[in-house]
Tab-separated table of C-alpha atoms in Angstrom:
chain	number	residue	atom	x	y	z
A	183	UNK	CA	1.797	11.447	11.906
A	184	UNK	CA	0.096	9.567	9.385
A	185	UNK	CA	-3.572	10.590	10.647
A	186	UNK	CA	-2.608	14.289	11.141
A	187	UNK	CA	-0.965	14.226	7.331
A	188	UNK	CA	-4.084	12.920	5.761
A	189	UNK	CA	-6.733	14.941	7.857
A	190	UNK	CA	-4.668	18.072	6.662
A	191	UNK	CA	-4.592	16.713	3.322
A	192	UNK	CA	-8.350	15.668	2.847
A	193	UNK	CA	-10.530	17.864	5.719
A	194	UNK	CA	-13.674	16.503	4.481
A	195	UNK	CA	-12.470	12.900	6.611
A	196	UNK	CA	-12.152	14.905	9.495
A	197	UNK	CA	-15.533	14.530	11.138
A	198	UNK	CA	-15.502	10.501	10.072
A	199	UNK	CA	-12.310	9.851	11.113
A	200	UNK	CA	-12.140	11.694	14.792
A	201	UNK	CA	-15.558	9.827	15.476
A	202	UNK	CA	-14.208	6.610	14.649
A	203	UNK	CA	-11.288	6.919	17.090
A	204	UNK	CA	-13.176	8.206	19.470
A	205	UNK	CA	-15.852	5.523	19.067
A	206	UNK	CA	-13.039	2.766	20.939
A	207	UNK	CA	-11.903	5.198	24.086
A	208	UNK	CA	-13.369	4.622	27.184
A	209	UNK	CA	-14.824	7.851	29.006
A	210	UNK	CA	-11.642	8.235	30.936
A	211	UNK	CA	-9.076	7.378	28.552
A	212	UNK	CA	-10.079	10.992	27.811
A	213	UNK	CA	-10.301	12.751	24.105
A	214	UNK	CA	-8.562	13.302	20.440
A	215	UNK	CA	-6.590	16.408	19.454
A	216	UNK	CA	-6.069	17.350	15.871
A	217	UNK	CA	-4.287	20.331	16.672
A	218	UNK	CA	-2.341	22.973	14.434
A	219	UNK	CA	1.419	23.470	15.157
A	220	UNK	CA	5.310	24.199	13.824
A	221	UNK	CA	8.621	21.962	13.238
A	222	UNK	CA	11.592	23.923	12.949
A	223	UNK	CA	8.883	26.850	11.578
A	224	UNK	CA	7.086	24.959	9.405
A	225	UNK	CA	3.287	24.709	10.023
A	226	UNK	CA	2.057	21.044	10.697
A	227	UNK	CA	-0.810	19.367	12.221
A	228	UNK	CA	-0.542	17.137	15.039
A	229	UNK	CA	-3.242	14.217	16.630
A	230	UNK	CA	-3.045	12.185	19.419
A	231	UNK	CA	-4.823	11.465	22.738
A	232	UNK	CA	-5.410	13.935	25.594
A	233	UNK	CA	-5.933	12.372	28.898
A	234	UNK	CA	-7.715	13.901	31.276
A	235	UNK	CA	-6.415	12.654	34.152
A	236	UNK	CA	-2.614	12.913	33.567
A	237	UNK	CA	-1.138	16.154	34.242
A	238	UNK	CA	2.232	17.161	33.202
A	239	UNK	CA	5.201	17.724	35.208
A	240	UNK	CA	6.286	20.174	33.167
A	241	UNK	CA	3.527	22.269	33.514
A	242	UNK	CA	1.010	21.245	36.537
A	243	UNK	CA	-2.170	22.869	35.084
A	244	UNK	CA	-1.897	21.688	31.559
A	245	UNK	CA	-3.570	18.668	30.146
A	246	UNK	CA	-0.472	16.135	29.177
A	247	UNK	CA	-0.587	14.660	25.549
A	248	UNK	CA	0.335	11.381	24.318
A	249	UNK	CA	1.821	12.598	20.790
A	250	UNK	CA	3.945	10.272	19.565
A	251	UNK	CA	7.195	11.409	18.901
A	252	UNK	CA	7.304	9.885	15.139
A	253	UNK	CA	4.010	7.950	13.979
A	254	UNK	CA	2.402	7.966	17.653
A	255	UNK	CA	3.123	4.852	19.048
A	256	UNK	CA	6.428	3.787	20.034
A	257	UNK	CA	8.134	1.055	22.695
A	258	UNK	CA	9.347	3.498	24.930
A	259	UNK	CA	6.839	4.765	27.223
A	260	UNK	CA	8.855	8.092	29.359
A	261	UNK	CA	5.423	10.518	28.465
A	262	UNK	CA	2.518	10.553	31.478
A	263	UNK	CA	-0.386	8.496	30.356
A	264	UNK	CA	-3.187	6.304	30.979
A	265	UNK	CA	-1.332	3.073	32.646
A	266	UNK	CA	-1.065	-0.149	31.219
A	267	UNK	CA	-3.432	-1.629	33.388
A	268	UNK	CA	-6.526	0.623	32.512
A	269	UNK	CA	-6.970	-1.901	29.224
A	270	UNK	CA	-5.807	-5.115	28.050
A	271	UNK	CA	-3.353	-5.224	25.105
A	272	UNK	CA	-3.601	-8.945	23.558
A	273	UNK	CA	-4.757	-9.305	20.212
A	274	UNK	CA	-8.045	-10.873	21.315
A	275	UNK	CA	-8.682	-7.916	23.241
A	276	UNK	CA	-7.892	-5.247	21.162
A	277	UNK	CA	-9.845	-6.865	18.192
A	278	UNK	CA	-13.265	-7.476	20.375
A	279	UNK	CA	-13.559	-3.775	21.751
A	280	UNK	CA	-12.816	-2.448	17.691
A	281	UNK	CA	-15.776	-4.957	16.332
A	282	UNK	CA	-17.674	-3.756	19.754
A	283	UNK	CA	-17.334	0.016	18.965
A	284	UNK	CA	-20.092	1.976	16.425
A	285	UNK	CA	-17.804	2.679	13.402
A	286	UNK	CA	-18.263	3.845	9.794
A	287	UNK	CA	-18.642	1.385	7.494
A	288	UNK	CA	-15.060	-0.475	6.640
A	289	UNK	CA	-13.574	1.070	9.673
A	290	UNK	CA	-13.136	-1.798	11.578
A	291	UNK	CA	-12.061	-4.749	8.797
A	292	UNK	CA	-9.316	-2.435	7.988
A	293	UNK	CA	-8.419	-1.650	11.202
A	294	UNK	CA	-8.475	-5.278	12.447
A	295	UNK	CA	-6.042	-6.153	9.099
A	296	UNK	CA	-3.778	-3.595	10.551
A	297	UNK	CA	-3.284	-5.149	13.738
A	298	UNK	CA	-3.056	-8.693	12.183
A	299	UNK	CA	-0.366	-7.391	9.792
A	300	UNK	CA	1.402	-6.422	13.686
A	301	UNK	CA	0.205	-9.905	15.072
A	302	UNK	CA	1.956	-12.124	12.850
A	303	UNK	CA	4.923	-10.656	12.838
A	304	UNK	CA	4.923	-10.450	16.454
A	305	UNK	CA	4.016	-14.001	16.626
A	306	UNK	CA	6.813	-15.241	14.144
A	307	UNK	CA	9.156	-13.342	16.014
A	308	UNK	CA	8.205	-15.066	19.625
A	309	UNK	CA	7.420	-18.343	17.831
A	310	UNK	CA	3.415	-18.023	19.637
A	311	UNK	CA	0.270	-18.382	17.950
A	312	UNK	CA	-1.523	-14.999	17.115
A	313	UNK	CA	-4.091	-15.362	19.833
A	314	UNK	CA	-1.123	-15.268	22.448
A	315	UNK	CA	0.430	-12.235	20.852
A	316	UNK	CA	0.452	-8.927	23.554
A	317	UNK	CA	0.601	-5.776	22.130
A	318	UNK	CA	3.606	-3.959	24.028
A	319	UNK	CA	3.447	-1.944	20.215
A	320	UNK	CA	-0.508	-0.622	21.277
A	321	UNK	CA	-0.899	-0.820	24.970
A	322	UNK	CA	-1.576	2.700	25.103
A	323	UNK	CA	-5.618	3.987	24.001
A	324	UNK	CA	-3.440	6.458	21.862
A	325	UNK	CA	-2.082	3.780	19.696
A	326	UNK	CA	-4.947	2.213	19.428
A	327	UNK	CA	-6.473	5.332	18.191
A	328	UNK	CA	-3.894	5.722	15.692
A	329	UNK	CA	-5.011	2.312	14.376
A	330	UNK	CA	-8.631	3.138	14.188
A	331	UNK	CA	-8.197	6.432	12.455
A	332	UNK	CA	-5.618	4.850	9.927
A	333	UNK	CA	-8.278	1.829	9.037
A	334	UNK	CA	-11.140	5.138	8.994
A	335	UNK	CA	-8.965	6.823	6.315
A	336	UNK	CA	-8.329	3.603	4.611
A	337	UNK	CA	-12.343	2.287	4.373
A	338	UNK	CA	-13.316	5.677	3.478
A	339	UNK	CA	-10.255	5.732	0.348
A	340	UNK	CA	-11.177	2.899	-0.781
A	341	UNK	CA	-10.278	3.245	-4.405
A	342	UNK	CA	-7.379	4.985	-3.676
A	343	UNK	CA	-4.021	3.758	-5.231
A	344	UNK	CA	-0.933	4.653	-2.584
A	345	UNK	CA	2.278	4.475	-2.859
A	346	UNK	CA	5.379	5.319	-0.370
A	347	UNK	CA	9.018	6.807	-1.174
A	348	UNK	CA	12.116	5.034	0.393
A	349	UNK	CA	11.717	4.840	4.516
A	350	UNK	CA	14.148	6.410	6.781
A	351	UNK	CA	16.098	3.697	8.291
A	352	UNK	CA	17.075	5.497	11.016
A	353	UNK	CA	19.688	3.549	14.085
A	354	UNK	CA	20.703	2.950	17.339
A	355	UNK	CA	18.695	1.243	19.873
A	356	UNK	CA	15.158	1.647	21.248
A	357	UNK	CA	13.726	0.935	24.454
A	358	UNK	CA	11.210	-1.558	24.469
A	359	UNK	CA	9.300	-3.942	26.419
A	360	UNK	CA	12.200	-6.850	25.798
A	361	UNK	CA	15.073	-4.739	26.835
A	362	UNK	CA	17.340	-2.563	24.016
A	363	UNK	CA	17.012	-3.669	20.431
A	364	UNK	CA	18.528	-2.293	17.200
A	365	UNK	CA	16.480	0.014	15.038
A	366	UNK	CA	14.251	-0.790	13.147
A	367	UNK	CA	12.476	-3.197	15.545
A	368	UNK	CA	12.508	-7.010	14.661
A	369	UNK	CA	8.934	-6.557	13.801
A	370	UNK	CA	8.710	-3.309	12.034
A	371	UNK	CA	11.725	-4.953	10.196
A	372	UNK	CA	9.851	-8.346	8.927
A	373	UNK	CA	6.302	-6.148	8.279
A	374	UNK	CA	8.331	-3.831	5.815
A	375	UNK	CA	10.656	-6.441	3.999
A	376	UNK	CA	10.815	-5.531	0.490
A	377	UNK	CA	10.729	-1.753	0.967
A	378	UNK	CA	13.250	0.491	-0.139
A	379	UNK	CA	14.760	2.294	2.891
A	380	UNK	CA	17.278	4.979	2.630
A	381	UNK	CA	19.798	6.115	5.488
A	382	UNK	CA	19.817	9.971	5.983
A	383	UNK	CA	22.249	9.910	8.502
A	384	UNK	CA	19.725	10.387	11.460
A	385	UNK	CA	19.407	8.010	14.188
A	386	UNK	CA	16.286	6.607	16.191
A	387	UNK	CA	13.532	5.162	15.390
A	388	UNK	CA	12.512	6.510	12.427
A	389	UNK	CA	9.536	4.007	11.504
A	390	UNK	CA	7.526	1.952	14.018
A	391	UNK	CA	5.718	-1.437	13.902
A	392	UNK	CA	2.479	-0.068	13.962
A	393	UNK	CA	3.567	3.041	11.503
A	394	UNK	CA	4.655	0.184	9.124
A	395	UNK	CA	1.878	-2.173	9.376
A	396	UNK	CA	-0.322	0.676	8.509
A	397	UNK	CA	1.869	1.399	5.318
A	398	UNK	CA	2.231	-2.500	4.449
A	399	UNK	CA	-2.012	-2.668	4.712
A	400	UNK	CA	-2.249	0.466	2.210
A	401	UNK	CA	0.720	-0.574	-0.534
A	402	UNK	CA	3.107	-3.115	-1.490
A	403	UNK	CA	6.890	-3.697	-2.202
A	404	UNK	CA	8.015	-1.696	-5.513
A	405	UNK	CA	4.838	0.154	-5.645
A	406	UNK	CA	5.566	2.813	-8.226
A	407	UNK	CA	4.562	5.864	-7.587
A	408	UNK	CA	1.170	7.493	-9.243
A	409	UNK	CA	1.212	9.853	-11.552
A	410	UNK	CA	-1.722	12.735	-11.765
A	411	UNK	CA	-2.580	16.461	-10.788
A	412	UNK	CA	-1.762	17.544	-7.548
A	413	UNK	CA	-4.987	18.529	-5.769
A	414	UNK	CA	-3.474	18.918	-2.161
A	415	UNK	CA	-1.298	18.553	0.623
A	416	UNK	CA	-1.247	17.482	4.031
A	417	UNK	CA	1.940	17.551	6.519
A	418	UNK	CA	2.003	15.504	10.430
A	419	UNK	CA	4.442	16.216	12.968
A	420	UNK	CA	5.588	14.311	15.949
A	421	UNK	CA	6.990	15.712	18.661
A	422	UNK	CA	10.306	14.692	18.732
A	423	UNK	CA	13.325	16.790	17.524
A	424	UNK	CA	15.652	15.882	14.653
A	425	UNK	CA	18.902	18.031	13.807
A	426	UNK	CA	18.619	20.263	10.682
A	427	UNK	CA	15.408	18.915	9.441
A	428	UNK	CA	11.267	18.599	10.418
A	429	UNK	CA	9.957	15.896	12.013
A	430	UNK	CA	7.699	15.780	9.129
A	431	UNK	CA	5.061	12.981	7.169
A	432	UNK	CA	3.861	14.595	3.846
A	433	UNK	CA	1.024	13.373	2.404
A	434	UNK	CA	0.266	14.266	-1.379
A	435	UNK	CA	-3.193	13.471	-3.080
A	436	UNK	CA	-2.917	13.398	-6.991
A	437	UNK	CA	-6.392	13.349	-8.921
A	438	UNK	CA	-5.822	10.609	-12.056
A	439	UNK	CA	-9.239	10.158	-13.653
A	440	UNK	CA	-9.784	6.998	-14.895
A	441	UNK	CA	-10.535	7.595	-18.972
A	442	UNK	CA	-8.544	10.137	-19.500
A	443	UNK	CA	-4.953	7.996	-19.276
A	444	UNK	CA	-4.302	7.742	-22.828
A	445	UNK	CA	-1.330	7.355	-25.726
A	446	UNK	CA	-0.919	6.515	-28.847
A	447	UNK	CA	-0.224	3.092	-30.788
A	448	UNK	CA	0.824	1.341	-34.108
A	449	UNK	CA	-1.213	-1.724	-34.884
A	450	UNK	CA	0.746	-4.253	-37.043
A	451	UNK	CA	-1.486	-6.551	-38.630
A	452	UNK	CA	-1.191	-9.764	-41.378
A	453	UNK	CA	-2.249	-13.273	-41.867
A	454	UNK	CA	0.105	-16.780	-42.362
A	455	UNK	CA	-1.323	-19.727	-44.282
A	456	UNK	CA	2.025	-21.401	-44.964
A	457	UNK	CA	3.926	-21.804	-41.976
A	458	UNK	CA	4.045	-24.801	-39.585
A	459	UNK	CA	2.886	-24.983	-35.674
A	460	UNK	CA	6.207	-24.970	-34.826
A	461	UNK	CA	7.940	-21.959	-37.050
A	462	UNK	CA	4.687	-19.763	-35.858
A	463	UNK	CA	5.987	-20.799	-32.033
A	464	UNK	CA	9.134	-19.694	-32.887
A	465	UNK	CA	8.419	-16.224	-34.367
A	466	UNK	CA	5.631	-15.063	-31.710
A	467	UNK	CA	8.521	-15.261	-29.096
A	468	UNK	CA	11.137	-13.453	-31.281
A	469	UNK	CA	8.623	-10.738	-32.168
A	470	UNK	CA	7.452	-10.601	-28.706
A	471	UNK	CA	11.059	-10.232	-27.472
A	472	UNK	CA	11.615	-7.436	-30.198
A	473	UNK	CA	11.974	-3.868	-28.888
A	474	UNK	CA	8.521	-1.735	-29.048
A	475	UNK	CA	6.001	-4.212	-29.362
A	476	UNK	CA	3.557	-4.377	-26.125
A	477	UNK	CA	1.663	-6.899	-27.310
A	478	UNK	CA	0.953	-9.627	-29.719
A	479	UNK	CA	-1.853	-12.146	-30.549
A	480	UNK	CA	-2.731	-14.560	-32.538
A	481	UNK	CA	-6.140	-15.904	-34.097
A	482	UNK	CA	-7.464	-18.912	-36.561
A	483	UNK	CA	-9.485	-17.759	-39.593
A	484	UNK	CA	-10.132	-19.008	-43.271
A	485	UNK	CA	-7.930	-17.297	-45.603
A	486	UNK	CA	-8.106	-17.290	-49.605
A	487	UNK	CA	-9.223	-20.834	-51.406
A	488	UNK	CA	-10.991	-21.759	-47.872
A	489	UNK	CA	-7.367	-22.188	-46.825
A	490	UNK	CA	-6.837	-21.789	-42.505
A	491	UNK	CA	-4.770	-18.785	-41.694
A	492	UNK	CA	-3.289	-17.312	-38.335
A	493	UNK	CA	-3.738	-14.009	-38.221
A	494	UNK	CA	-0.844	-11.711	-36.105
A	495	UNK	CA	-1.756	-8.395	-34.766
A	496	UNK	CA	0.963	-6.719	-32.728
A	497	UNK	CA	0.603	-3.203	-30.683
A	498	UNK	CA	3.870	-1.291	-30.978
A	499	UNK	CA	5.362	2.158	-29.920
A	500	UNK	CA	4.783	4.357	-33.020
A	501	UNK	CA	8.671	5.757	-32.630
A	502	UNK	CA	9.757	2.136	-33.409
A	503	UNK	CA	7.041	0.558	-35.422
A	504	UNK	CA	9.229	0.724	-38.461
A	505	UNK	CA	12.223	-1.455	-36.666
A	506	UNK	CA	9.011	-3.947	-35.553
A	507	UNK	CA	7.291	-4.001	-39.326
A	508	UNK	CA	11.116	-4.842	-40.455
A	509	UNK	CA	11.243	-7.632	-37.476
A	510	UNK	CA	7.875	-9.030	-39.011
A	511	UNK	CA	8.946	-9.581	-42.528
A	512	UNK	CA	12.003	-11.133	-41.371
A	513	UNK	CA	10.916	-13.857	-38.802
A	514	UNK	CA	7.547	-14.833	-40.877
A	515	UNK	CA	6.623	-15.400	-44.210
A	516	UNK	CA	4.247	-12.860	-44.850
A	517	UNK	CA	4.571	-10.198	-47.925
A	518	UNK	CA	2.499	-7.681	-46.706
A	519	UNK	CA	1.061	-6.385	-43.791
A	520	UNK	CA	-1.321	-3.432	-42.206
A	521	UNK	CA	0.123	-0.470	-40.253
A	522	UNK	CA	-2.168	1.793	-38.826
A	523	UNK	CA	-2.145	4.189	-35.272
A	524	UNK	CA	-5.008	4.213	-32.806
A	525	UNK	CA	-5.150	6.053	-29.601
A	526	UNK	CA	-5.093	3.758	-26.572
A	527	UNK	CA	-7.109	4.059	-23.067
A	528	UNK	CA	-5.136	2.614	-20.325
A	529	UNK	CA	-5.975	1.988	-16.555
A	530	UNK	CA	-3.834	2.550	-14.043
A	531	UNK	CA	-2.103	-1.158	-12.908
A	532	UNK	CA	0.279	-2.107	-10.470
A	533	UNK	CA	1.766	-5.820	-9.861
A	534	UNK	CA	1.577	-6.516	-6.131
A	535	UNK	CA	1.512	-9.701	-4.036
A	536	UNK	CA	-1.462	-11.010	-2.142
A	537	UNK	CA	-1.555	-14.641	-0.713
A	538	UNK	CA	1.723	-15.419	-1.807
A	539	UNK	CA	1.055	-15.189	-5.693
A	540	UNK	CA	1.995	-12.414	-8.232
A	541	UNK	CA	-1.194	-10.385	-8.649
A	542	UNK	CA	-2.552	-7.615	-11.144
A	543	UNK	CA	-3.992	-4.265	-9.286
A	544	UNK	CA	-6.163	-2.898	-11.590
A	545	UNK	CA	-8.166	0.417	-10.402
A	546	UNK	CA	-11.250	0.996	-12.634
A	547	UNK	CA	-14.088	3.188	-12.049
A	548	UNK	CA	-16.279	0.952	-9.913
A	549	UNK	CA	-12.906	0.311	-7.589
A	550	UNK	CA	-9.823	-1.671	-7.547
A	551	UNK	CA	-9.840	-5.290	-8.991
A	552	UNK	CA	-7.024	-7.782	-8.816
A	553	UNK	CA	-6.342	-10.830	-11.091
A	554	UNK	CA	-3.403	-13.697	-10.159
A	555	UNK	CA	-0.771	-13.863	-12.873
A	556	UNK	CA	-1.312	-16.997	-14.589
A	557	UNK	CA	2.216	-18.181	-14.167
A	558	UNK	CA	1.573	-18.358	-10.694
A	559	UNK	CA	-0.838	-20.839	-10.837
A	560	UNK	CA	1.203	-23.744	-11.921
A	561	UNK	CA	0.854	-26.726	-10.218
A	562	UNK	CA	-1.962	-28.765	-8.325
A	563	UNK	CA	-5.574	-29.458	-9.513
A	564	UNK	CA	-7.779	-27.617	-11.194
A	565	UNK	CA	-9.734	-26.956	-8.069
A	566	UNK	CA	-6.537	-26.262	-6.054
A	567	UNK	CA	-5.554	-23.976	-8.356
A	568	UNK	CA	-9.122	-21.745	-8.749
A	569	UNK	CA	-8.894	-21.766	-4.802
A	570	UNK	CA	-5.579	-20.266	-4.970
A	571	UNK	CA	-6.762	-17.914	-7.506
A	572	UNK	CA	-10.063	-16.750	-5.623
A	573	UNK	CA	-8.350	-16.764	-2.052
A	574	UNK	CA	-5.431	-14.481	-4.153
A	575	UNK	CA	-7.887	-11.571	-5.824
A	576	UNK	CA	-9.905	-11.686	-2.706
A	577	UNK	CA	-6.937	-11.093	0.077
A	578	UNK	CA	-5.355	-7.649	0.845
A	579	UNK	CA	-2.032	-6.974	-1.074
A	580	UNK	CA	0.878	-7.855	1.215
């Protein structure tokens, strides 16, 4: 559903994307369909593999598809399709024939990060290493392609920021290669801890492991959402049937142009040559605690008779600068100070976690940087902690 939402959404990834997942199949796994259809009336697109050997017993003539019947790939396998045996499923195996296949540039790093998002939460779960992990999730060439496509999209949005709305929780029990289990599965479960779910009263699975490990590689836990103009659409279906509402994924692209984020600010500025180390300490956290200032620094420069002098320069919200001014004259010793507004360029940020540390997103025009919060470098040696730091703004957020 994912792949059929986005290649509505953006058609120019079309041509990349189906040659990408078609670029792992084997001849007789047979093709892709990106194919135009309806839930409960409502046009959608739909992709997934169609084998050209299986043949439907609901109609004998027809090709059968392997749509899957939320995000294409689930546990249960009831649909005709190319059998387990036509292709090994371990993680080994599944990574050697992506870094084997011609892909677009990107394709396959992401796509491999996908499937070791699934791997280590498999592997946690059956307390194996990774390199002993089977893929019961992806031991279909459909799944597989689903994983391909998604990493295609990914590499080729590379400096896209994405966000996700609450999950559907969904219930009961699934069928899967370990007998019943509770929805969601243990490891769709541990791959999307963090994210908000919500319970809309419809049972089954609703999200699977590969579905979330796809969503965990493109966003984080708490990711706001974006904020921009609305350029277009795009809307995948599974197959399956849910009472009183479409099986649907909606995708939304918003167009947010890096300079043009802007607002306005007060700048608060004076100097202090007659207060100690300590009373300065003391003030910079009260003012920094005070409601409407965003910011506040501090510098060292002579003031009158040659005297030093701090000088404090605070960004506040214009509506409260007044209550902030006030909060200056009362927590230092200054007389007078400079108010003025500026207008403000700010880039879109978002705090995620990569490595285990607290880390600034930061898209700017050239792409998306990242920057560990300071405080979570505390501890260890200096070299320690830079290795921390460089292993942190160099990992995928988590």
């Amino acid at each position: 559903m994912f792949v059929a939402a986005m290649l509505d959404a953006l058609p120019d990834l079309r041509e990349r994307v189906l040659a990408d997942g078609a670029a792992v199949l084997p001849v007789e796994a047979g093709g892709i369909a990106f194919e135009e259809g309806e839930s409960l009336s409502m046009r959608v697109r739909r992709f997934g593999l169609v084998a050209k050997r299986a043949i439907s017993a609901a109609a004998p003539h027809a090709h059968a598809n392997a749509y899957g019947d939320d995000d294409g790939h689930h546990h249960h396998h009831d649909r005709n399709q190319i059998p387990d045996e036509a292709h090994a499923g371990s993680f080994a195996d599944m990574v050697a024939r992506i870094k084997a296949a011609d892909l677009h540039d990107g394709t396959a790093a992401r796509a491999i990060a996908i499937l070791t998002i699934i791997a280590e939460a498999e592997a946690a779960i059956h307390r194996v290493p990774v390199e002993r992990v089977h893929f019961h999730e992806i031991a279909d060439w459909d799944s597989l392609v689903d994983v391909v496509c998604a990493g295609s999209i990914a590499a080729a949005l590379d400096k896209t920021v994405w966000s996700v709305s609450a999950l559907p929780r969904g219930g009961g029990l699934v069928h899967t290669a370990h007998g019943l289990l509770p929805v969601p599965a243990p490891a769709t479960a541990a791959i999307l801890t963090g994210f908000e779910w919500r319970d809309d009263g419809i049972s089954g699975e609703r999200v699977t492991p590969t579905g979330a490990a796809i969503l965990k590689h493109l966003t984080a836990p708490g990711a706001g959402g974006t904020s921009g103009r609305l350029v277009s659409s795009g809307t995948g279906a599974g197959t399956r049937h849910l009472p009183g509402m479409p099986n649907i994924l909606r995708v939304l692209v918003l167009e947010n142009e890096v300079s043009t984020p802007s607002d306005t600010i007060s700048v608060i500025e004076f100097e202090i040559d007659d207060m100690t180390g300590e009373e300065m300490g003391v003030a910079c956290d009260r003012l920094r605690a005070t409601d409407g200032v965003l910011d506040l620094s501090v510098g060292q420069r002579l003031g009158k008779k040659g005297r030093p002098a701090s000088s404090f320069r605070l960004l506040a919200r214009p509506e409260l600068a007044d209550q902030v001014t006030a909060r200056c004259f009362a927590e230092t010793s200054t007389i007078g100070l400079r108010l003025r507004e500026e207008r403000r360029l700010v880039l879109f940020r978002e705090n995620v976690k990569a490595a285990g540390l607290a880390v600034k997103a930061v898209l700017r025009p050239s792409g998306i940087t990242r920057k560990v919060e300071s405080d979570a470098l505390r501890g260890g040696s200096l070299a320690e902690r830079r290795a921390m730091k460089w292993q942190a703004e160099t990992t995928d957020d988590e």
